[in-house]
mmCIF file of C-alpha atoms in Angstrom:
data_model
loop_
_atom_site.group_PDB
_atom_site.id
_atom_site.type_symbol
_atom_site.label_atom_id
_atom_site.label_comp_id
_atom_site.label_asym_id
_atom_site.label_seq_id
_atom_site.Cartn_x
_atom_site.Cartn_y
_atom_site.Cartn_z
ATOM 1 C CA MET A 1 -17.682 -4.968 -20.032
ATOM 2 C CA LYS A 2 -17.302 -6.029 -16.400
ATOM 3 C CA GLU A 3 -14.854 -8.755 -17.360
ATOM 4 C CA THR A 4 -12.783 -6.302 -19.431
ATOM 5 C CA LEU A 5 -12.556 -3.842 -16.537
ATOM 6 C CA PHE A 6 -11.560 -6.693 -14.226
ATOM 7 C CA LEU A 7 -8.737 -7.767 -16.545
ATOM 8 C CA LEU A 8 -7.509 -4.199 -16.938
ATOM 9 C CA ALA A 9 -7.495 -3.688 -13.161
ATOM 10 C CA ASP A 10 -5.542 -6.913 -12.677
ATOM 11 C CA LEU A 11 -3.034 -5.989 -15.385
ATOM 12 C CA TRP A 12 -2.567 -2.583 -13.754
ATOM 13 C CA MET A 13 -1.831 -4.211 -10.398
ATOM 14 C CA ILE A 14 0.598 -6.663 -12.005
ATOM 15 C CA PHE A 15 2.470 -3.867 -13.781
ATOM 16 C CA ALA A 16 2.613 -1.617 -10.705
ATOM 17 C CA GLY A 17 3.791 -4.477 -8.509
ATOM 18 C CA TYR A 18 6.623 -5.682 -10.699
ATOM 19 C CA PHE A 19 7.763 -2.292 -12.010
ATOM 20 C CA TYR A 20 7.772 -0.384 -8.730
ATOM 21 C CA GLY A 21 8.860 -3.424 -6.760
ATOM 22 C CA TRP A 22 11.962 -3.772 -8.877
ATOM 23 C CA THR A 23 12.538 -0.007 -8.689
ATOM 24 C CA PHE A 24 12.348 -0.108 -4.891
ATOM 25 C CA ILE A 25 15.140 -2.691 -4.898
ATOM 26 C CA ARG A 26 17.299 -1.236 -7.664
ATOM 27 C CA ARG A 27 17.079 2.421 -6.675
ATOM 28 C CA TYR A 28 16.698 2.302 -2.896
ATOM 29 C CA GLY A 29 17.841 -1.165 -1.857
ATOM 30 C CA ASN A 30 14.484 -1.605 -0.083
ATOM 31 C CA TYR A 31 13.930 -5.347 -0.306
ATOM 32 C CA LEU A 32 10.998 -5.312 2.098
ATOM 33 C CA LEU A 33 8.829 -3.101 -0.091
ATOM 34 C CA GLY A 34 10.333 -4.330 -3.336
ATOM 35 C CA LEU A 35 9.690 -8.004 -2.711
ATOM 36 C CA GLU A 36 6.241 -7.396 -1.210
ATOM 37 C CA TRP A 37 5.247 -5.372 -4.265
ATOM 38 C CA MET A 38 6.404 -8.316 -6.391
ATOM 39 C CA VAL A 39 4.405 -10.737 -4.238
ATOM 40 C CA VAL A 40 1.318 -8.646 -4.953
ATOM 41 C CA ALA A 41 2.123 -8.685 -8.679
ATOM 42 C CA THR A 42 2.661 -12.463 -8.628
ATOM 43 C CA SER A 43 -0.668 -12.839 -6.849
ATOM 44 C CA GLY A 44 -2.297 -10.804 -9.605
ATOM 45 C CA SER A 45 -0.588 -12.906 -12.291
ATOM 46 C CA ASN A 46 -1.863 -16.097 -10.687
ATOM 47 C CA PHE A 47 -5.357 -14.626 -10.342
ATOM 48 C CA LEU A 48 -5.329 -13.588 -13.997
ATOM 49 C CA LEU A 49 -4.234 -17.027 -15.180
ATOM 50 C CA TRP A 50 -6.864 -18.705 -12.990
ATOM 51 C CA SER A 51 -9.567 -16.448 -14.426
ATOM 52 C CA LEU A 52 -8.505 -17.025 -18.036
ATOM 53 C CA LEU A 53 -8.464 -20.804 -17.505
ATOM 54 C CA GLY A 54 -12.085 -20.869 -16.404
ATOM 55 C CA ALA A 55 -12.019 -19.805 -12.738
ATOM 56 C CA ASP A 56 -12.314 -23.385 -11.489
ATOM 57 C CA SER A 57 -12.544 -23.497 -7.684
ATOM 58 C CA GLY A 58 -10.985 -26.953 -7.786
ATOM 59 C CA SER A 59 -7.840 -25.705 -9.514
ATOM 60 C CA VAL A 60 -4.528 -25.527 -7.685
ATOM 61 C CA LEU A 61 -4.366 -21.910 -8.856
ATOM 62 C CA TYR A 62 -7.393 -21.213 -6.666
ATOM 63 C CA ASP A 63 -5.527 -22.405 -3.578
ATOM 64 C CA VAL A 64 -2.432 -20.460 -4.603
ATOM 65 C CA ALA A 65 -4.553 -17.315 -5.021
ATOM 66 C CA TYR A 66 -5.763 -17.461 -1.448
ATOM 67 C CA PHE A 67 -2.287 -18.217 -0.144
ATOM 68 C CA PHE A 68 -1.067 -14.959 -1.674
ATOM 69 C CA ASP A 69 -4.181 -13.198 -0.419
ATOM 70 C CA ALA A 70 -3.571 -14.346 3.158
ATOM 71 C CA PHE A 71 0.172 -13.624 2.853
ATOM 72 C CA SER A 72 -0.346 -9.950 2.049
ATOM 73 C CA ARG A 73 -3.440 -9.266 4.156
ATOM 74 C CA SER A 74 -1.910 -10.778 7.298
ATOM 75 C CA VAL A 75 1.733 -9.666 7.174
ATOM 76 C CA GLY A 76 2.696 -8.267 3.754
ATOM 77 C CA ILE A 77 0.735 -5.059 3.252
ATOM 78 C CA THR A 78 0.691 -4.573 7.002
ATOM 79 C CA PHE A 79 3.851 -5.283 8.995
ATOM 80 C CA ILE A 80 6.199 -5.551 6.002
ATOM 81 C CA LEU A 81 4.777 -2.318 4.612
ATOM 82 C CA ILE A 82 5.366 -0.515 7.913
ATOM 83 C CA MET A 83 8.910 -1.836 8.222
ATOM 84 C CA GLY A 84 9.670 -0.818 4.642
ATOM 85 C CA LEU A 85 8.336 2.721 5.077
ATOM 86 C CA MET A 86 10.334 3.088 8.294
ATOM 87 C CA LYS A 87 13.438 3.272 6.129
ATOM 88 C CA VAL A 88 12.456 6.860 5.236
ATOM 89 C CA THR A 89 10.559 7.773 8.400
ATOM 90 C CA HIS A 90 13.040 6.411 10.961
ATOM 91 C CA ARG A 91 16.133 5.499 8.875
ATOM 92 C CA TYR A 92 15.449 1.884 9.788
ATOM 93 C CA LYS A 93 17.855 -0.588 8.184
ATOM 94 C CA PRO A 94 16.852 -4.192 8.889
ATOM 95 C CA SER A 95 19.447 -6.933 8.655
ATOM 96 C CA LEU A 96 19.293 -9.674 6.058
ATOM 97 C CA GLY A 97 18.108 -12.014 8.787
ATOM 98 C CA ILE A 98 15.145 -9.782 9.598
ATOM 99 C CA ASP A 99 14.250 -9.468 5.912
ATOM 100 C CA VAL A 100 14.288 -13.231 5.493
ATOM 101 C CA GLY A 101 12.548 -13.826 8.814
ATOM 102 C CA VAL A 102 9.594 -11.522 8.193
ATOM 103 C CA PHE A 103 8.935 -13.076 4.776
ATOM 104 C CA ALA A 104 9.178 -16.528 6.343
ATOM 105 C CA VAL A 105 6.566 -15.495 8.917
ATOM 106 C CA ALA A 106 4.352 -14.134 6.123
ATOM 107 C CA THR A 107 4.701 -17.430 4.233
ATOM 108 C CA VAL A 108 3.688 -19.472 7.271
ATOM 109 C CA ALA A 109 0.774 -17.092 7.915
ATOM 110 C CA GLY A 110 -0.342 -17.404 4.302
ATOM 111 C CA LEU A 111 -0.230 -21.200 4.354
ATOM 112 C CA PHE A 112 -2.193 -21.346 7.602
ATOM 113 C CA LEU A 113 -4.746 -18.578 7.116
ATOM 114 C CA ARG A 114 -5.720 -19.460 3.538
ATOM 115 C CA HIS A 115 -7.753 -22.373 4.890
ATOM 116 C CA PHE A 116 -10.235 -19.979 6.481
ATOM 117 C CA HIS A 117 -11.206 -18.283 3.241
ATOM 118 C CA GLY A 118 -14.794 -18.873 2.186
ATOM 119 C CA ALA A 119 -16.000 -20.142 5.567
ATOM 120 C CA ASP A 120 -19.311 -18.915 6.926
ATOM 121 C CA LEU A 121 -18.423 -16.145 9.360
ATOM 122 C CA HIS A 122 -21.758 -16.602 11.158
ATOM 123 C CA THR A 123 -21.032 -20.200 12.129
ATOM 124 C CA ASP A 124 -17.242 -20.553 11.990
ATOM 125 C CA HIS A 125 -15.804 -18.609 14.930
ATOM 126 C CA ALA A 126 -12.200 -19.187 13.833
ATOM 127 C CA ALA A 127 -12.883 -17.777 10.361
ATOM 128 C CA PHE A 128 -14.648 -14.793 11.941
ATOM 129 C CA SER A 129 -11.602 -14.162 14.144
ATOM 130 C CA VAL A 130 -9.291 -14.303 11.121
ATOM 131 C CA ALA A 131 -11.494 -11.824 9.241
ATOM 132 C CA VAL A 132 -11.434 -9.485 12.244
ATOM 133 C CA TYR A 133 -7.650 -9.838 12.439
ATOM 134 C CA TYR A 134 -7.313 -8.762 8.798
ATOM 135 C CA VAL A 135 -9.337 -5.622 9.473
ATOM 136 C CA VAL A 136 -7.515 -4.790 12.722
ATOM 137 C CA VAL A 137 -4.016 -5.049 11.224
ATOM 138 C CA ASN A 138 -5.163 -3.034 8.234
ATOM 139 C CA LEU A 139 -6.437 -0.264 10.517
ATOM 140 C CA LEU A 140 -3.206 -0.302 12.537
ATOM 141 C CA THR A 141 -1.246 -0.034 9.302
ATOM 142 C CA ALA A 142 -3.442 2.870 8.230
ATOM 143 C CA VAL A 143 -2.534 4.657 11.463
ATOM 144 C CA PHE A 144 1.171 4.358 10.643
ATOM 145 C CA VAL A 145 0.549 5.469 7.070
ATOM 146 C CA GLY A 146 -1.226 8.478 8.575
ATOM 147 C CA TYR A 147 2.043 9.307 10.323
ATOM 148 C CA PHE A 148 3.845 8.809 7.006
ATOM 149 C CA VAL A 149 1.385 11.246 5.409
ATOM 150 C CA LYS A 150 2.118 13.787 8.142
ATOM 151 C CA ARG A 151 5.855 13.485 7.447
ATOM 152 C CA LEU A 152 5.198 14.074 3.752
ATOM 153 C CA TRP A 153 3.044 17.096 4.493
ATOM 154 C CA ASN A 154 5.642 18.604 6.813
ATOM 155 C CA ALA A 155 8.295 18.028 4.152
ATOM 156 C CA GLY A 156 6.302 20.111 1.713
ATOM 157 C CA ALA A 157 5.208 17.124 -0.381
ATOM 158 C CA ARG A 158 1.540 18.069 -0.263
ATOM 159 C CA GLY A 159 0.516 16.257 -3.450
ATOM 160 C CA PRO A 160 1.977 12.877 -2.446
ATOM 161 C CA ALA A 161 0.571 13.324 1.061
ATOM 162 C CA ILE A 162 -2.978 13.851 -0.213
ATOM 163 C CA ARG A 163 -2.771 11.008 -2.716
ATOM 164 C CA THR A 164 -1.361 8.651 -0.086
ATOM 165 C CA ALA A 165 -4.162 9.521 2.334
ATOM 166 C CA LEU A 166 -6.834 8.987 -0.323
ATOM 167 C CA VAL A 167 -5.535 5.641 -1.590
ATOM 168 C CA THR A 168 -5.066 4.418 2.010
ATOM 169 C CA ALA A 169 -8.674 5.311 2.788
ATOM 170 C CA ALA A 170 -9.778 3.412 -0.323
ATOM 171 C CA ALA A 171 -7.673 0.362 0.613
ATOM 172 C CA THR A 172 -9.122 0.396 4.132
ATOM 173 C CA ALA A 173 -12.640 0.493 2.693
ATOM 174 C CA ILE A 174 -11.745 -2.543 0.548
ATOM 175 C CA ALA A 175 -10.358 -4.369 3.601
ATOM 176 C CA ILE A 176 -13.520 -3.767 5.628
ATOM 177 C CA THR A 177 -15.811 -4.668 2.740
ATOM 178 C CA TYR A 178 -13.854 -7.799 1.772
ATOM 179 C CA ASP A 179 -15.305 -10.252 4.307
ATOM 180 C CA PHE A 180 -18.044 -8.366 6.094
ATOM 181 C CA PHE A 181 -19.988 -6.335 3.547
ATOM 182 C CA PRO A 182 -20.385 -8.071 0.166
ATOM 183 C CA LEU A 183 -21.893 -5.759 -2.447
ATOM 184 C CA PRO A 184 -25.576 -6.711 -2.884
ATOM 185 C CA PHE A 185 -25.529 -5.783 -6.595
ATOM 186 C CA ASP A 186 -22.407 -7.850 -7.391
ATOM 187 C CA ASP A 187 -22.400 -11.194 -9.214
ATOM 188 C CA ALA A 188 -21.541 -14.601 -7.760
ATOM 189 C CA ASN A 189 -17.843 -14.170 -8.577
ATOM 190 C CA ARG A 190 -17.755 -10.695 -6.942
ATOM 191 C CA THR A 191 -16.450 -9.241 -10.194
ATOM 192 C CA ILE A 192 -17.250 -5.631 -9.287
ATOM 193 C CA PHE A 193 -15.630 -5.916 -5.862
ATOM 194 C CA TYR A 194 -12.459 -7.562 -7.142
ATOM 195 C CA THR A 195 -12.181 -5.027 -9.961
ATOM 196 C CA ALA A 196 -12.296 -2.215 -7.399
ATOM 197 C CA ALA A 197 -9.880 -4.071 -5.114
ATOM 198 C CA LEU A 198 -7.309 -4.801 -7.830
ATOM 199 C CA ALA A 199 -7.460 -1.244 -9.143
ATOM 200 C CA THR A 200 -7.020 0.110 -5.614
ATOM 201 C CA TRP A 201 -4.108 -2.181 -4.770
ATOM 202 C CA GLY A 202 -2.333 -1.329 -8.018
ATOM 203 C CA THR A 203 -2.816 2.380 -7.398
ATOM 204 C CA GLN A 204 -1.644 1.897 -3.824
ATOM 205 C CA GLY A 205 1.630 0.429 -5.096
ATOM 206 C CA PHE A 206 2.121 3.338 -7.503
ATOM 207 C CA VAL A 207 1.182 6.085 -5.016
ATOM 208 C CA TYR A 208 3.226 4.662 -2.148
ATOM 209 C CA PHE A 209 6.294 4.442 -4.351
ATOM 210 C CA ARG A 210 5.957 8.081 -5.395
ATOM 211 C CA ALA A 211 5.402 9.146 -1.793
ATOM 212 C CA TYR A 212 8.420 7.126 -0.623
ATOM 213 C CA ARG A 213 10.528 8.763 -3.333
ATOM 214 C CA ALA A 214 9.364 12.228 -2.301
ATOM 215 C CA LEU A 215 10.290 11.723 1.357
ATOM 216 C CA HIS A 216 13.566 10.036 0.451
ATOM 217 C CA ASP A 217 14.542 12.933 -1.819
ATOM 218 C CA HIS A 218 13.599 15.454 0.852
ATOM 219 C CA ASP A 219 15.678 13.687 3.505
ATOM 220 C CA ALA A 220 18.610 13.409 1.107
ATOM 221 C CA ALA A 221 18.579 17.133 0.294
ATOM 222 C CA PRO A 222 21.527 19.130 1.740
ATOM 223 C CA ASP A 223 19.305 21.345 3.915
ATOM 224 C CA ALA A 224 16.696 18.598 4.594
ATOM 225 C CA LYS A 225 14.120 20.952 6.030
ATOM 226 C CA PRO A 226 10.396 21.449 5.357
ATOM 227 C CA ALA A 227 9.779 23.560 2.306
ATOM 228 C CA ARG A 228 7.136 24.364 -0.225
ATOM 229 C CA ALA A 229 6.297 21.540 -2.612
ATOM 230 C CA THR A 230 8.569 21.459 -5.635
ATOM 231 C CA GLY A 231 8.182 19.671 -8.927
ATOM 232 C CA ALA A 232 10.167 16.730 -7.569
ATOM 233 C CA LEU A 233 7.795 16.370 -4.648
ATOM 234 C CA ALA A 234 4.500 16.993 -6.386
#
């Protein structure tokens, strides 16, 4: 049963990442969010393949999994997420060079930081610092998303605002738990934790897309002023 729930959570994240990532690009021309969503989906695809092939820690897929993990935790679902959301909060339009540059930075960060995964945080000070960094940037991102939630609320998009706040709180709990608070009732492969994490990240992709759409539609409206939530914003 646990394994089935894990696979379903991973498939959900893969679907949400690819579907809403492509929609971000096709509908809004937002390559920052679109490509990052697809990175998350590709990470889930790799994780799924690794699991189905026996979950061998010596497999190259294992190393690839933690590259993607470090990519998104360090820069992707932090700085890239903020920059992508700024398109509807601040009308920010990054140049092609900035788009390419920030993904290049994320790639370098992923290649470097993946080596610290699995180290003993009690004895490896560098690994402890990396784990703290992941939590700090996640909290800073949550602060910006809180501002995004406020903009949604003021625009009358109360439903998306509440859902965005809830899924952000869940994602922050996952980020804090990830390295510092392993679940005592989990198995050696942390199946329960990863099931919760994958389900949360997939839902995060879905909810953030809907929230982005709501604020975009509000800003594009002729009057563009706060109003009661409508069906398009709910």
